[in-house]
Amino acid sequence: MEYYKSNHLTELEQSLPANYYFCDTHYRKEIETIWKNNWIYVCHKSRISRNLSFLTVQIADQNVIVLRDSKGDLRAYYNTCRHRGSVLCEQASGSINSRLLVCPYHQWSYSVDTGKLINVASFSENPRGFNRNNLSLFKVAIKEWCGLIFINLNGLAEWSVDNLFQKSPSVFANFPLEDMVCGHVWEKTIACNWKSFWENFNECLHCPNIHPELTDLVPMFSNRVINPKDLSSWEPKTEKSNPKFSGGLKFGAETWSTNGSAQGHKIKTLTKEDLSNGHVYISSWPSMFIGGYADHVRAVRVVPINSEKTMITAEWLFETSALNDDNYDIKNVIDFGCLIMEQDAKACELNQKGLKSEPYQNGFLMPEEYVIKTFHDWVRKELSQRQ
Ligand code: FES
Ligand SMILES: [Fe+2]
């Protein structure tokens, strides 16, 4: 029988050293190597769809304004005035009143389209050596893939969709990501290191005790695996196969929602096979994953605030036909997603609380935790390659 046991860890693997999860020196190293060189998810395009709308994003101690300029193009600038370094924009999101970004301190103003310094509010002539052409806003690289916006703090970073996700995004081929609209945003600061979030996301050993409702919806999770092929009792997915061994949602359930119903709004472009998957995921380390379901998509952004604080932002994307239908209750999917994310947040916080025990130097990975091993190898490689 074909199953993935070959992926299982057969040798005892050590987890990353305990101090990687709280030591500030190590944290700074991860920010410099990992977070300032990889493409970081900002938001779905529908959150800044109008010209001059903006959103600010905090990545560790760096703050970036991401906006749509007066022509509708995406731009990103460090949120810092070139005069004496004031923050330009304090709000998390909103709309700029004119084509100028005006510093709230002494009113230097910059073109939203080019970042060029346009006006200074000084009373007398500019000093010798002052050249406004040298005082544009600092630009940040920005790209979009299927309506998902990413930035990179390394201005020389290459954009490669092939390397953006940990596996091929083909499972999302039939999802109309570009045309979907964000119907709800949820944010939470979790008291854990950002890596703990990913470790928790990449295993299901915790599912039965941390997520009783999810384990009911996805019976395979009662086996504590993330892929049905991890099971020696794996069954290929058919209409009659037992979801406990073939994956997917329990009989009768259509989507990730409180009552399992897609309320008549299954995404029209999804095939029978897409729908039978029940849920699909792709991750872009270090900053995001998306989950695809019959009637919605959930994009989750992960950014570090400090070595022991991580900000999670979830966006729920819907087709406009669902959002415009008064009979479609988005709370049905949002409440379920929030319940699971709250449970995971609590688990990550539990994990963080125990890490400083002095005799604890590192943990160990069990056979099913092979994706965590892949993640750890990725972290180690990033740390060593980008020294
Ligand atoms: S710091 Fe922005 S205008 Fe002075
Ligand atoms: Fe979980």
mmCIF file of C-alpha atoms and ligand atoms in Angstrom:
data_model
loop_
_atom_site.group_PDB
_atom_site.id
_atom_site.type_symbol
_atom_site.label_atom_id
_atom_site.label_comp_id
_atom_site.label_asym_id
_atom_site.label_seq_id
_atom_site.Cartn_x
_atom_site.Cartn_y
_atom_site.Cartn_z
ATOM 1 C CA MET A 1 0.000 0.000 0.000
ATOM 2 C CA GLU A 2 1.295 3.454 -0.926
ATOM 3 C CA TYR A 3 1.491 5.813 1.966
ATOM 4 C CA TYR A 4 3.818 8.513 3.165
ATOM 5 C CA LYS A 5 5.411 6.678 5.968
ATOM 6 C CA SER A 6 8.634 7.248 4.071
ATOM 7 C CA ASN A 7 8.314 10.924 5.058
ATOM 8 C CA HIS A 8 8.112 9.983 8.689
ATOM 9 C CA LEU A 9 11.121 10.721 10.778
ATOM 10 C CA THR A 10 12.854 7.483 11.573
ATOM 11 C CA GLU A 11 15.785 8.983 13.468
ATOM 12 C CA LEU A 12 15.222 11.029 16.586
ATOM 13 C CA GLU A 13 15.565 14.662 15.489
ATOM 14 C CA GLN A 14 16.323 17.471 17.878
ATOM 15 C CA SER A 15 14.141 20.530 17.817
ATOM 16 C CA LEU A 16 15.816 23.949 17.483
ATOM 17 C CA PRO A 17 17.759 25.169 20.540
ATOM 18 C CA ALA A 18 15.491 26.564 23.249
ATOM 19 C CA ASN A 19 17.090 30.008 23.172
ATOM 20 C CA TYR A 20 16.108 30.460 19.502
ATOM 21 C CA TYR A 21 12.645 31.166 20.873
ATOM 22 C CA PHE A 22 13.451 33.979 23.299
ATOM 23 C CA CYS A 23 17.062 35.181 22.984
ATOM 24 C CA ASP A 24 17.085 38.728 21.622
ATOM 25 C CA THR A 25 20.475 38.349 19.948
ATOM 26 C CA HIS A 26 19.270 35.324 18.036
ATOM 27 C CA TYR A 27 15.986 37.069 17.254
ATOM 28 C CA ARG A 28 17.900 39.990 15.674
ATOM 29 C CA LYS A 29 19.799 37.498 13.553
ATOM 30 C CA GLU A 30 16.551 35.969 12.299
ATOM 31 C CA ILE A 31 15.155 39.411 11.491
ATOM 32 C CA GLU A 32 18.271 40.352 9.502
ATOM 33 C CA THR A 33 18.562 37.060 7.650
ATOM 34 C CA ILE A 34 15.033 35.688 7.307
ATOM 35 C CA TRP A 35 12.626 38.590 7.657
ATOM 36 C CA LYS A 36 14.618 41.186 5.724
ATOM 37 C CA ASN A 37 15.250 38.936 2.728
ATOM 38 C CA ASN A 38 12.066 36.987 2.125
ATOM 39 C CA TRP A 39 8.828 38.174 0.542
ATOM 40 C CA ILE A 40 6.433 39.116 3.328
ATOM 41 C CA TYR A 41 2.689 39.007 2.879
ATOM 42 C CA VAL A 42 0.832 42.292 3.336
ATOM 43 C CA CYS A 43 -2.825 41.763 2.444
ATOM 44 C CA HIS A 44 -5.299 40.788 -0.226
ATOM 45 C CA LYS A 45 -5.657 43.423 -2.932
ATOM 46 C CA SER A 46 -9.316 44.078 -2.061
ATOM 47 C CA ARG A 47 -8.215 45.702 1.215
ATOM 48 C CA ILE A 48 -6.524 48.502 -0.708
ATOM 49 C CA SER A 49 -8.617 48.520 -3.848
ATOM 50 C CA ARG A 50 -9.291 52.248 -4.221
ATOM 51 C CA ASN A 51 -6.684 54.720 -5.431
ATOM 52 C CA LEU A 52 -4.910 56.410 -2.496
ATOM 53 C CA SER A 53 -6.007 53.754 -0.007
ATOM 54 C CA PHE A 54 -3.256 52.440 2.235
ATOM 55 C CA LEU A 55 -2.329 49.992 4.918
ATOM 56 C CA THR A 56 0.691 49.958 7.204
ATOM 57 C CA VAL A 57 2.496 46.777 8.152
ATOM 58 C CA GLN A 58 4.894 46.223 11.034
ATOM 59 C CA ILE A 59 7.646 43.633 10.582
ATOM 60 C CA ALA A 60 9.656 43.493 13.804
ATOM 61 C CA ASP A 61 10.814 47.138 14.224
ATOM 62 C CA GLN A 62 10.255 48.133 10.606
ATOM 63 C CA ASN A 63 7.051 49.844 9.523
ATOM 64 C CA VAL A 64 6.013 50.079 5.879
ATOM 65 C CA ILE A 65 3.191 51.976 4.151
ATOM 66 C CA VAL A 66 1.636 49.997 1.342
ATOM 67 C CA LEU A 67 -0.652 52.010 -0.889
ATOM 68 C CA ARG A 68 -2.369 52.304 -4.210
ATOM 69 C CA ASP A 69 -1.124 55.450 -5.919
ATOM 70 C CA SER A 70 -3.190 58.008 -7.834
ATOM 71 C CA LYS A 71 -3.078 55.778 -10.919
ATOM 72 C CA GLY A 72 -4.002 52.602 -9.076
ATOM 73 C CA ASP A 73 -0.505 51.093 -8.978
ATOM 74 C CA LEU A 74 0.832 49.490 -5.808
ATOM 75 C CA ARG A 75 3.663 51.258 -3.965
ATOM 76 C CA ALA A 76 5.448 50.606 -0.704
ATOM 77 C CA TYR A 77 7.604 53.022 1.300
ATOM 78 C CA TYR A 78 9.253 52.865 4.691
ATOM 79 C CA ASN A 79 6.958 54.768 7.019
ATOM 80 C CA THR A 80 9.611 57.369 7.816
ATOM 81 C CA CYS A 81 9.996 61.038 6.911
ATOM 82 C CA ARG A 82 13.351 62.083 5.421
ATOM 83 C CA HIS A 83 13.413 65.341 7.445
ATOM 84 C CA ARG A 84 14.032 64.079 10.976
ATOM 85 C CA GLY A 85 12.577 60.615 10.852
ATOM 86 C CA SER A 86 9.020 61.056 12.073
ATOM 87 C CA VAL A 87 6.534 58.360 11.247
ATOM 88 C CA LEU A 88 4.481 59.519 8.243
ATOM 89 C CA CYS A 89 1.341 57.630 8.809
ATOM 90 C CA GLU A 90 0.128 56.485 12.209
ATOM 91 C CA GLN A 91 -3.076 54.734 11.227
ATOM 92 C CA ALA A 92 -3.152 51.046 10.397
ATOM 93 C CA SER A 93 -5.218 51.693 7.272
ATOM 94 C CA GLY A 94 -7.222 54.398 5.551
ATOM 95 C CA SER A 95 -7.207 56.763 2.639
ATOM 96 C CA ILE A 96 -4.796 59.557 1.775
ATOM 97 C CA ASN A 97 -6.610 62.847 1.127
ATOM 98 C CA SER A 98 -4.499 64.036 -1.785
ATOM 99 C CA ARG A 99 -1.718 62.794 -4.009
ATOM 100 C CA LEU A 100 0.670 63.847 -1.285
ATOM 101 C CA LEU A 101 1.784 62.004 1.790
ATOM 102 C CA VAL A 102 2.244 64.740 4.370
ATOM 103 C CA CYS A 103 4.410 64.262 7.435
ATOM 104 C CA PRO A 104 2.359 65.081 10.553
ATOM 105 C CA TYR A 105 5.399 66.706 12.263
ATOM 106 C CA HIS A 106 6.636 69.606 10.052
ATOM 107 C CA GLN A 107 4.561 68.930 6.932
ATOM 108 C CA TRP A 108 7.194 67.802 4.472
ATOM 109 C CA SER A 109 5.123 66.272 1.697
ATOM 110 C CA TYR A 110 5.887 63.508 -0.741
ATOM 111 C CA SER A 111 4.296 62.300 -3.959
ATOM 112 C CA VAL A 112 2.370 59.070 -3.360
ATOM 113 C CA ASP A 113 3.188 58.070 -6.956
ATOM 114 C CA THR A 114 6.956 58.474 -6.869
ATOM 115 C CA GLY A 115 7.909 59.023 -3.232
ATOM 116 C CA LYS A 116 9.590 62.293 -4.283
ATOM 117 C CA LEU A 117 9.818 65.142 -1.827
ATOM 118 C CA ILE A 118 7.506 67.873 -3.171
ATOM 119 C CA ASN A 119 7.208 70.530 -0.476
ATOM 120 C CA VAL A 120 8.998 71.559 2.658
ATOM 121 C CA ALA A 121 7.419 74.036 5.051
ATOM 122 C CA SER A 122 10.540 76.025 5.917
ATOM 123 C CA PHE A 123 10.186 79.741 6.170
ATOM 124 C CA SER A 124 13.430 80.843 4.507
ATOM 125 C CA GLU A 125 15.456 79.622 1.569
ATOM 126 C CA ASN A 126 16.619 76.065 1.578
ATOM 127 C CA PRO A 127 20.180 75.623 2.847
ATOM 128 C CA ARG A 128 23.079 75.145 0.466
ATOM 129 C CA GLY A 129 23.427 71.494 -0.420
ATOM 130 C CA PHE A 130 19.736 70.820 -0.010
ATOM 131 C CA ASN A 131 18.529 68.781 -2.968
ATOM 132 C CA ARG A 132 14.997 67.496 -2.783
ATOM 133 C CA ASN A 133 15.821 64.869 -5.419
ATOM 134 C CA ASN A 134 17.996 63.138 -2.865
ATOM 135 C CA LEU A 135 15.274 63.130 -0.237
ATOM 136 C CA SER A 136 12.618 60.844 -1.666
ATOM 137 C CA LEU A 137 10.887 58.310 0.553
ATOM 138 C CA PHE A 138 12.752 55.024 0.926
ATOM 139 C CA LYS A 139 11.118 52.533 -1.421
ATOM 140 C CA VAL A 140 10.239 48.952 -0.545
ATOM 141 C CA ALA A 141 9.930 46.236 -3.207
ATOM 142 C CA ILE A 142 6.324 45.196 -3.797
ATOM 143 C CA LYS A 143 4.757 42.436 -5.920
ATOM 144 C CA GLU A 144 1.391 40.803 -6.348
ATOM 145 C CA TRP A 145 0.506 37.175 -7.024
ATOM 146 C CA CYS A 146 -3.149 36.379 -7.769
ATOM 147 C CA GLY A 147 -4.368 39.296 -5.689
ATOM 148 C CA LEU A 148 -2.027 38.586 -2.765
ATOM 149 C CA ILE A 149 0.384 41.462 -2.085
ATOM 150 C CA PHE A 150 3.931 40.872 -0.863
ATOM 151 C CA ILE A 151 6.797 43.215 0.033
ATOM 152 C CA ASN A 152 10.511 42.601 0.503
ATOM 153 C CA LEU A 153 12.759 44.718 2.729
ATOM 154 C CA ASN A 154 15.708 43.684 0.595
ATOM 155 C CA GLY A 155 15.428 45.983 -2.417
ATOM 156 C CA LEU A 156 17.579 43.631 -4.487
ATOM 157 C CA ALA A 157 15.548 40.509 -3.772
ATOM 158 C CA GLU A 158 14.400 38.506 -6.757
ATOM 159 C CA TRP A 159 10.722 37.842 -7.258
ATOM 160 C CA SER A 160 10.065 34.243 -8.137
ATOM 161 C CA VAL A 161 6.592 32.753 -7.876
ATOM 162 C CA ASP A 162 8.226 29.310 -8.152
ATOM 163 C CA ASN A 163 10.001 29.918 -4.864
ATOM 164 C CA LEU A 164 7.252 31.847 -3.114
ATOM 165 C CA PHE A 165 5.464 28.840 -1.629
ATOM 166 C CA GLN A 166 6.788 25.708 0.020
ATOM 167 C CA LYS A 167 4.912 23.593 -2.487
ATOM 168 C CA SER A 168 3.254 24.254 -5.816
ATOM 169 C CA PRO A 169 0.235 26.564 -5.510
ATOM 170 C CA SER A 170 -1.588 24.395 -8.089
ATOM 171 C CA VAL A 171 -4.163 23.309 -5.463
ATOM 172 C CA PHE A 172 -5.413 26.902 -5.703
ATOM 173 C CA ALA A 173 -5.570 26.933 -9.512
ATOM 174 C CA ASN A 174 -9.382 26.891 -9.556
ATOM 175 C CA PHE A 175 -9.890 29.408 -6.758
ATOM 176 C CA PRO A 176 -10.696 32.893 -8.153
ATOM 177 C CA LEU A 177 -8.253 34.523 -5.721
ATOM 178 C CA GLU A 178 -7.913 37.751 -7.699
ATOM 179 C CA ASP A 179 -11.620 38.403 -7.887
ATOM 180 C CA MET A 180 -12.473 37.522 -4.309
ATOM 181 C CA VAL A 181 -13.151 40.195 -1.718
ATOM 182 C CA CYS A 182 -12.059 40.412 1.883
ATOM 183 C CA GLY A 183 -15.191 40.185 4.052
ATOM 184 C CA HIS A 184 -13.567 40.154 7.478
ATOM 185 C CA VAL A 185 -10.198 40.758 9.154
ATOM 186 C CA TRP A 186 -9.171 39.377 12.546
ATOM 187 C CA GLU A 187 -5.972 40.221 14.393
ATOM 188 C CA LYS A 188 -4.380 38.766 17.467
ATOM 189 C CA THR A 189 -1.051 39.175 19.198
ATOM 190 C CA ILE A 190 0.141 35.835 20.481
ATOM 191 C CA ALA A 191 2.707 35.592 23.276
ATOM 192 C CA CYS A 192 5.011 33.235 21.421
ATOM 193 C CA ASN A 193 7.984 33.276 19.086
ATOM 194 C CA TRP A 194 6.985 33.308 15.391
ATOM 195 C CA LYS A 195 8.554 29.871 14.803
ATOM 196 C CA SER A 196 6.236 28.279 17.371
ATOM 197 C CA PHE A 197 3.309 29.393 15.235
ATOM 198 C CA TRP A 198 4.690 27.488 12.239
ATOM 199 C CA GLU A 199 5.622 24.418 14.244
ATOM 200 C CA ASN A 200 2.099 24.208 15.619
ATOM 201 C CA PHE A 201 0.629 24.769 12.153
ATOM 202 C CA ASN A 202 2.689 21.962 10.670
ATOM 203 C CA GLU A 203 1.594 19.090 12.863
ATOM 204 C CA CYS A 204 -1.640 17.557 14.024
ATOM 205 C CA LEU A 205 -0.409 15.639 17.013
ATOM 206 C CA HIS A 206 -2.218 18.302 19.005
ATOM 207 C CA CYS A 207 -5.511 18.177 17.095
ATOM 208 C CA PRO A 208 -7.701 15.824 19.138
ATOM 209 C CA ASN A 209 -7.090 17.525 22.478
ATOM 210 C CA ILE A 210 -6.669 21.146 21.341
ATOM 211 C CA HIS A 211 -9.302 21.154 18.544
ATOM 212 C CA PRO A 212 -12.293 18.912 19.405
ATOM 213 C CA GLU A 213 -14.606 20.775 16.974
ATOM 214 C CA LEU A 214 -12.110 20.615 14.116
ATOM 215 C CA THR A 215 -11.417 16.956 14.766
ATOM 216 C CA ASP A 216 -15.146 16.362 14.480
ATOM 217 C CA LEU A 217 -15.250 18.195 11.125
ATOM 218 C CA VAL A 218 -12.050 16.547 9.805
ATOM 219 C CA PRO A 219 -12.180 12.980 11.132
ATOM 220 C CA MET A 220 -8.666 12.189 9.875
ATOM 221 C CA PHE A 221 -7.292 14.592 12.490
ATOM 222 C CA SER A 222 -8.347 12.108 15.183
ATOM 223 C CA ASN A 223 -5.377 10.044 13.901
ATOM 224 C CA ARG A 224 -3.109 13.038 14.676
ATOM 225 C CA VAL A 225 -1.785 13.285 11.111
ATOM 226 C CA ILE A 226 -1.884 16.123 8.573
ATOM 227 C CA ASN A 227 -2.061 13.943 5.463
ATOM 228 C CA PRO A 228 -4.182 10.807 5.032
ATOM 229 C CA LYS A 229 -1.259 9.170 3.246
ATOM 230 C CA ASP A 230 0.626 9.324 6.524
ATOM 231 C CA LEU A 231 -1.625 6.474 7.631
ATOM 232 C CA SER A 232 -0.910 2.839 6.918
ATOM 233 C CA SER A 233 -4.736 2.530 6.827
ATOM 234 C CA TRP A 234 -4.914 5.239 4.138
ATOM 235 C CA GLU A 235 -7.853 4.923 1.722
ATOM 236 C CA PRO A 236 -7.943 6.713 -1.645
ATOM 237 C CA LYS A 237 -10.641 9.368 -1.659
ATOM 238 C CA THR A 238 -13.915 8.249 -3.229
ATOM 239 C CA GLU A 239 -17.522 9.134 -2.506
ATOM 240 C CA LYS A 240 -17.795 6.161 -0.208
ATOM 241 C CA SER A 241 -14.355 6.203 1.417
ATOM 242 C CA ASN A 242 -14.170 6.808 5.146
ATOM 243 C CA PRO A 243 -12.908 10.383 5.722
ATOM 244 C CA LYS A 244 -11.126 9.164 8.819
ATOM 245 C CA PHE A 245 -8.702 7.361 6.515
ATOM 246 C CA SER A 246 -9.030 9.280 3.254
ATOM 247 C CA GLY A 247 -9.041 12.866 4.537
ATOM 248 C CA GLY A 248 -11.489 15.613 3.677
ATOM 249 C CA LEU A 249 -14.471 16.708 5.717
ATOM 250 C CA LYS A 250 -16.935 14.445 7.507
ATOM 251 C CA PHE A 251 -19.907 13.128 5.529
ATOM 252 C CA GLY A 252 -22.441 15.872 4.886
ATOM 253 C CA ALA A 253 -20.068 18.788 5.656
ATOM 254 C CA GLU A 254 -19.179 21.166 2.815
ATOM 255 C CA THR A 255 -16.820 23.720 4.295
ATOM 256 C CA TRP A 256 -14.935 24.939 7.352
ATOM 257 C CA SER A 257 -17.876 26.509 9.182
ATOM 258 C CA THR A 258 -19.732 26.139 12.446
ATOM 259 C CA ASN A 259 -22.487 24.008 10.917
ATOM 260 C CA GLY A 260 -20.430 22.649 8.004
ATOM 261 C CA SER A 261 -22.724 24.237 5.421
ATOM 262 C CA ALA A 262 -21.540 26.376 2.501
ATOM 263 C CA GLN A 263 -25.030 27.963 2.478
ATOM 264 C CA GLY A 264 -25.468 27.463 -1.267
ATOM 265 C CA HIS A 265 -22.324 29.420 -2.151
ATOM 266 C CA LYS A 266 -19.765 26.850 -3.257
ATOM 267 C CA ILE A 267 -17.254 28.641 -5.448
ATOM 268 C CA LYS A 268 -18.401 27.996 -8.994
ATOM 269 C CA THR A 269 -14.985 27.445 -10.541
ATOM 270 C CA LEU A 270 -14.090 24.605 -8.169
ATOM 271 C CA THR A 271 -14.189 21.092 -9.596
ATOM 272 C CA LYS A 272 -15.738 18.057 -7.955
ATOM 273 C CA GLU A 273 -12.242 17.016 -6.940
ATOM 274 C CA ASP A 274 -11.478 20.429 -5.416
ATOM 275 C CA LEU A 275 -14.678 20.197 -3.401
ATOM 276 C CA SER A 276 -13.953 16.680 -2.241
ATOM 277 C CA ASN A 277 -10.596 17.826 -0.845
ATOM 278 C CA GLY A 278 -12.606 19.837 1.683
ATOM 279 C CA HIS A 279 -9.651 22.079 2.493
ATOM 280 C CA VAL A 280 -6.280 22.825 0.904
ATOM 281 C CA TYR A 281 -3.305 24.873 2.086
ATOM 282 C CA ILE A 282 -0.124 26.441 0.833
ATOM 283 C CA SER A 283 2.427 28.261 2.956
ATOM 284 C CA SER A 284 4.897 31.001 2.158
ATOM 285 C CA TRP A 285 7.507 30.972 4.897
ATOM 286 C CA PRO A 286 8.044 32.953 6.982
ATOM 287 C CA SER A 287 4.944 35.097 6.715
ATOM 288 C CA MET A 288 1.744 33.472 5.495
ATOM 289 C CA PHE A 289 -0.466 30.576 4.568
ATOM 290 C CA ILE A 290 -3.737 30.391 2.720
ATOM 291 C CA GLY A 291 -6.468 27.855 3.246
ATOM 292 C CA GLY A 292 -8.987 27.139 0.497
ATOM 293 C CA TYR A 293 -12.494 25.860 1.267
ATOM 294 C CA ALA A 294 -15.693 25.322 -0.756
ATOM 295 C CA ASP A 295 -17.082 28.822 -0.188
ATOM 296 C CA HIS A 296 -14.147 30.931 0.987
ATOM 297 C CA VAL A 297 -10.408 31.376 1.318
ATOM 298 C CA ARG A 298 -8.591 32.302 4.511
ATOM 299 C CA ALA A 299 -5.262 34.118 4.248
ATOM 300 C CA VAL A 300 -3.266 34.274 7.477
ATOM 301 C CA ARG A 301 -0.300 36.593 7.917
ATOM 302 C CA VAL A 302 2.319 35.947 10.593
ATOM 303 C CA VAL A 303 4.798 38.659 11.622
ATOM 304 C CA PRO A 304 7.105 38.936 14.624
ATOM 305 C CA ILE A 305 6.644 41.856 17.011
ATOM 306 C CA ASN A 306 9.539 40.811 19.233
ATOM 307 C CA SER A 307 11.238 37.563 20.190
ATOM 308 C CA GLU A 308 8.224 36.457 22.223
ATOM 309 C CA LYS A 309 5.326 38.190 20.480
ATOM 310 C CA THR A 310 3.797 37.363 17.129
ATOM 311 C CA MET A 311 1.001 39.169 15.320
ATOM 312 C CA ILE A 312 -1.513 37.067 13.408
ATOM 313 C CA THR A 313 -3.837 38.675 10.875
ATOM 314 C CA ALA A 314 -6.505 36.549 9.209
ATOM 315 C CA GLU A 315 -8.465 37.685 6.171
ATOM 316 C CA TRP A 316 -11.533 35.853 4.927
ATOM 317 C CA LEU A 317 -12.047 36.129 1.180
ATOM 318 C CA PHE A 318 -15.390 35.503 -0.454
ATOM 319 C CA GLU A 319 -16.963 35.743 -3.876
ATOM 320 C CA THR A 320 -18.958 38.950 -4.180
ATOM 321 C CA SER A 321 -22.096 36.892 -4.869
ATOM 322 C CA ALA A 322 -21.815 35.390 -1.371
ATOM 323 C CA LEU A 323 -21.099 38.720 0.301
ATOM 324 C CA ASN A 324 -24.039 40.331 -1.489
ATOM 325 C CA ASP A 325 -26.453 37.579 -0.499
ATOM 326 C CA ASP A 326 -28.311 38.538 2.675
ATOM 327 C CA ASN A 327 -29.021 34.880 3.299
ATOM 328 C CA TYR A 328 -25.316 34.013 3.386
ATOM 329 C CA ASP A 329 -24.050 34.454 6.939
ATOM 330 C CA ILE A 330 -20.255 34.955 6.891
ATOM 331 C CA LYS A 331 -20.242 34.530 10.668
ATOM 332 C CA ASN A 332 -20.721 30.827 10.064
ATOM 333 C CA VAL A 333 -17.194 30.541 8.626
ATOM 334 C CA ILE A 334 -15.560 33.356 10.600
ATOM 335 C CA ASP A 335 -16.600 32.037 14.010
ATOM 336 C CA PHE A 336 -15.275 28.598 13.178
ATOM 337 C CA GLY A 337 -11.938 29.915 11.882
ATOM 338 C CA CYS A 338 -11.540 32.157 14.950
ATOM 339 C CA LEU A 339 -12.314 29.281 17.301
ATOM 340 C CA ILE A 340 -9.547 27.166 15.763
ATOM 341 C CA MET A 341 -7.060 30.055 15.659
ATOM 342 C CA GLU A 342 -7.785 30.946 19.297
ATOM 343 C CA GLN A 343 -7.170 27.330 20.272
ATOM 344 C CA ASP A 344 -3.890 27.303 18.340
ATOM 345 C CA ALA A 345 -2.867 30.629 19.888
ATOM 346 C CA LYS A 346 -3.396 29.162 23.341
ATOM 347 C CA ALA A 347 -1.316 26.107 22.431
ATOM 348 C CA CYS A 348 1.517 28.318 21.128
ATOM 349 C CA GLU A 349 1.443 30.335 24.352
ATOM 350 C CA LEU A 350 1.587 27.152 26.423
ATOM 351 C CA ASN A 351 4.624 26.139 24.427
ATOM 352 C CA GLN A 352 6.367 29.477 24.904
ATOM 353 C CA LYS A 353 5.796 29.495 28.667
ATOM 354 C CA GLY A 354 7.820 26.331 29.213
ATOM 355 C CA LEU A 355 10.794 27.090 27.000
ATOM 356 C CA LYS A 356 12.924 29.010 29.499
ATOM 357 C CA SER A 357 13.310 26.184 31.955
ATOM 358 C CA GLU A 358 17.098 26.036 32.376
ATOM 359 C CA PRO A 359 17.605 22.291 31.998
ATOM 360 C CA TYR A 360 15.574 22.331 28.744
ATOM 361 C CA GLN A 361 18.039 22.824 25.902
ATOM 362 C CA ASN A 362 15.952 21.564 22.991
ATOM 363 C CA GLY A 363 12.977 19.343 22.253
ATOM 364 C CA PHE A 364 12.566 16.288 20.010
ATOM 365 C CA LEU A 365 10.486 15.593 16.934
ATOM 366 C CA MET A 366 8.262 12.560 16.658
ATOM 367 C CA PRO A 367 7.790 10.678 13.345
ATOM 368 C CA GLU A 368 4.646 12.601 12.282
ATOM 369 C CA GLU A 369 6.416 15.945 12.765
ATOM 370 C CA TYR A 370 8.337 15.688 9.511
ATOM 371 C CA VAL A 371 7.103 19.054 8.195
ATOM 372 C CA ILE A 372 8.524 20.707 11.315
ATOM 373 C CA LYS A 373 11.858 19.111 10.447
ATOM 374 C CA THR A 374 11.580 20.621 6.944
ATOM 375 C CA PHE A 375 10.798 23.979 8.541
ATOM 376 C CA HIS A 376 13.734 23.730 10.942
ATOM 377 C CA ASP A 377 16.058 22.813 8.075
ATOM 378 C CA TRP A 378 14.776 25.856 6.185
ATOM 379 C CA VAL A 379 15.402 28.124 9.203
ATOM 380 C CA ARG A 380 18.928 26.724 9.643
ATOM 381 C CA LYS A 381 19.676 27.189 5.949
ATOM 382 C CA GLU A 382 18.393 30.768 5.926
ATOM 383 C CA LEU A 383 20.461 31.585 8.997
ATOM 384 C CA SER A 384 23.662 30.146 7.555
ATOM 385 C CA GLN A 385 23.264 31.235 3.925
ATOM 386 C CA ARG A 386 22.471 34.840 4.620
ATOM 387 C CA GLN A 387 25.090 35.565 7.306
HETATM 388 S S1 FES B 1 10.091 64.929 10.599
HETATM 389 FE FE1 FES B 1 8.738 64.961 8.918
HETATM 390 S S2 FES B 1 8.588 67.016 8.416
HETATM 391 FE FE2 FES B 1 9.917 66.984 10.098
HETATM 392 FE FE FE B 2 -3.937 23.502 15.507
#
